[in-house]
Amino acid sequence: DVYKRQEAFIASILAGIKKSEREIERMCCGRKNKLKGESGQSHQVDISFIDRTFEEPTLVLIECKRCTRKVSVDVAKILKYNATDISLNPDYPNQILMIIVSISDFQDGTRRVADYEQIRLHTVGHGPPFGFDYENIIFVGQVDQFAVNEYTNIVISPPSDGQ
């Protein structure tokens, strides 16, 4: 039952990615999604894909946490280590975007590590469709101190001549 709920959570996150208008390749997910790092160790990642819409191809790694407690700092630390090891494997782009998606909040230590390591944290609703929008996550990462929830619309426009 817990596994089925996690799979439904991941499927909802995947839907938020697929509806974006980005050039996505090699999307994989689930318990069997393992990417080998330069160390030779395989790392399980809930969702991974290559986004070719960025200036350089970018490997996107997403950890999905469907728990009621705040997400532990260990999740961010492990994701950072795994991402570094994977990025050194020449089979993958060396540009990496790390995201942790959760239905609950994050510990203060998780936020500190995520901020320092450039891991994007995203809280979604507690039930389907959860409200994950990959396109919003991408733009939010380019704006300082900005929170996004499932009801936020973001408009990006060039500065006016008067600035």
Short mmCIF file of C-alpha atoms in Angstrom, two decimals, residues 15 20-21 25 28 34-35 38-39 42 68 84 90-91 96 100 103 114 120 125 128-129 133 149:
data_model
loop_
_atom_site.label_atom_id
_atom_site.label_comp_id
_atom_site.label_asym_id
_atom_site.label_seq_id
_atom_site.Cartn_x
_atom_site.Cartn_y
_atom_site.Cartn_z
CA ALA A 15 2.87 14.29 -15.32
CA SER A 20 6.20 21.22 -19.68
CA GLU A 21 7.27 22.36 -23.12
CA GLU A 25 15.05 12.75 -22.98
CA CYS A 28 13.30 7.02 -15.99
CA LYS A 34 19.77 3.44 -11.04
CA LEU A 35 22.48 5.62 -12.54
CA GLU A 38 32.25 7.44 -11.78
CA SER A 39 33.01 5.42 -8.63
CA SER A 42 24.90 2.68 -8.93
CA THR A 68 4.54 13.34 7.13
CA THR A 84 28.42 14.54 -7.97
CA PRO A 90 31.03 10.52 -19.01
CA ASP A 91 27.77 8.72 -19.94
CA ILE A 96 23.13 18.59 -12.96
CA ILE A 100 13.64 17.35 -3.76
CA ILE A 103 4.34 16.75 0.66
CA ALA A 114 20.02 22.77 -0.23
CA ARG A 120 15.80 23.09 -5.31
CA GLY A 125 -0.14 19.18 -1.96
CA PRO A 128 -3.27 13.82 -6.37
CA PRO A 129 -2.54 15.72 -8.50
CA ASP A 133 4.94 22.06 -12.22
CA ASN A 149 2.93 26.80 -4.67
#
